[in-house]
């Protein structure tokens, strides 16, 4: 479904501390890093919604929400047409595509399209 929230990221200055906090608060099983050179700790909230603790020097700036879209290229174009900012899509190999965006007020969000062929 277009516009459905499918993923969110929690910026963290200290990933261990944030993982303990969120894991203890909601009972989420936050795993170790899933990327070689980046401490990106993923977890599942339910069958459809997932999240990640990610290192950031901008901790405290808020969560990054990912919205599902059936055609990421069309959605990126629409963000730009409406006066928002959208960076070109980037692959998450074997999972899909994402594009970091900002709305007309400067609020960050991301678009997501599932695609097991993304490379």
C-alpha atoms as one frame of an Amber mdcrd trajectory, in Angstrom:
protein
   0.000   0.000   0.000   1.475   3.359  -0.997   2.290   5.605   1.928   2.340
   2.832   4.527   5.121   3.174   7.110   7.468   0.222   6.594  10.680   1.181
   8.426  12.109   3.775  10.797  15.587   4.685  12.024  16.588   5.865  15.485
  19.666   8.134  15.308  21.988   7.330  18.216  25.142   8.911  19.569  25.756
   5.688  21.525  24.315   2.617  19.783  24.665   0.252  22.765  22.800   2.634
  25.067  20.043   3.260  22.507  19.697  -0.463  21.765  19.307  -1.212  25.474
  16.760   1.590  25.916  14.495   0.706  22.973  14.896  -3.051  23.421  13.985
  -2.841  27.109  11.138  -0.367  26.580   9.250  -2.397  23.964  10.830  -5.859
  24.135  12.371  -5.523  20.680  15.192  -7.948  19.879  17.795  -5.587  18.446
  20.508  -7.497  16.649  24.103  -6.710  15.886  25.185  -4.674  12.914  24.002
  -5.941   9.529  26.490  -3.874   7.516  30.235  -4.369   7.257  31.455  -0.817
   7.712  28.472   0.791   9.435  26.938  -0.028  12.848  23.334  -0.474  11.640
  21.329  -2.576  14.135  18.022  -3.820  12.750  14.927  -5.155  14.527  11.330
  -6.127  13.725   8.381  -4.484  15.460   5.862  -6.860  13.830   5.473  -8.817
  10.587   5.437  -5.663   8.458   7.248  -2.912  10.374  10.968  -2.859  11.051
  13.455  -0.401  12.431  17.133   0.194  13.071  19.442   1.918  15.525  21.986
   3.871  13.492  24.998   5.922  14.550  24.576   9.642  14.092  26.200  12.829
  15.302  22.705  14.317  15.007  21.170  12.135  17.738  18.129  13.835  19.198
  17.037  15.200  15.834  14.137  12.737  15.527  13.280   9.460  13.869  13.514
   8.916  10.119  10.316   7.336   8.777  10.286   5.252   5.564   7.109   5.229
   3.467   6.306   2.430   1.035   5.792   3.411  -2.594   5.101   1.150  -5.589
   7.243   3.242  -7.982  10.114   5.044  -6.282  11.104   6.952  -9.425   7.604
   8.406  -9.773   7.467   9.194  -6.048  10.839  11.002  -6.127   9.592  13.050
  -9.082   6.361  13.864  -7.223   8.258  15.058  -4.115  10.283  17.408  -6.309
   7.192  18.572  -8.218   5.477  19.462  -4.929   8.432  21.594  -3.779  10.149
  19.066  -1.538  13.703  17.783  -1.813  14.458  14.235  -2.932  17.846  12.677
  -3.510  18.269  10.048  -6.210  17.304   6.524  -5.165  19.967   4.262  -3.657
  19.978   0.450  -3.622  19.886  -1.784  -0.584  21.134  -4.900  -2.389  18.625
  -7.774  -2.540  16.042  -5.767  -0.546  14.977  -2.653  -2.429  15.501   1.042
  -3.050  15.338   4.089  -0.808  15.423   7.818  -1.422  16.096  10.358   1.322
  13.730  13.337   1.124  12.587  16.495   2.896   9.116  17.963   2.814   8.437
  21.648   2.086   9.088  22.438   5.777  12.469  20.699   5.853  11.265  17.600
   7.729  13.250  14.511   6.710  11.616  11.281   5.543  12.494   8.474   3.169
  10.739   6.578   0.413  11.060   2.800   0.054  10.334   0.342  -2.756  10.757
  -3.407  -2.232  12.832  -5.020  -4.981  14.802  -8.231  -4.440  16.761  -7.437
  -7.635  18.108  -4.112  -6.347  21.872  -3.931  -6.688
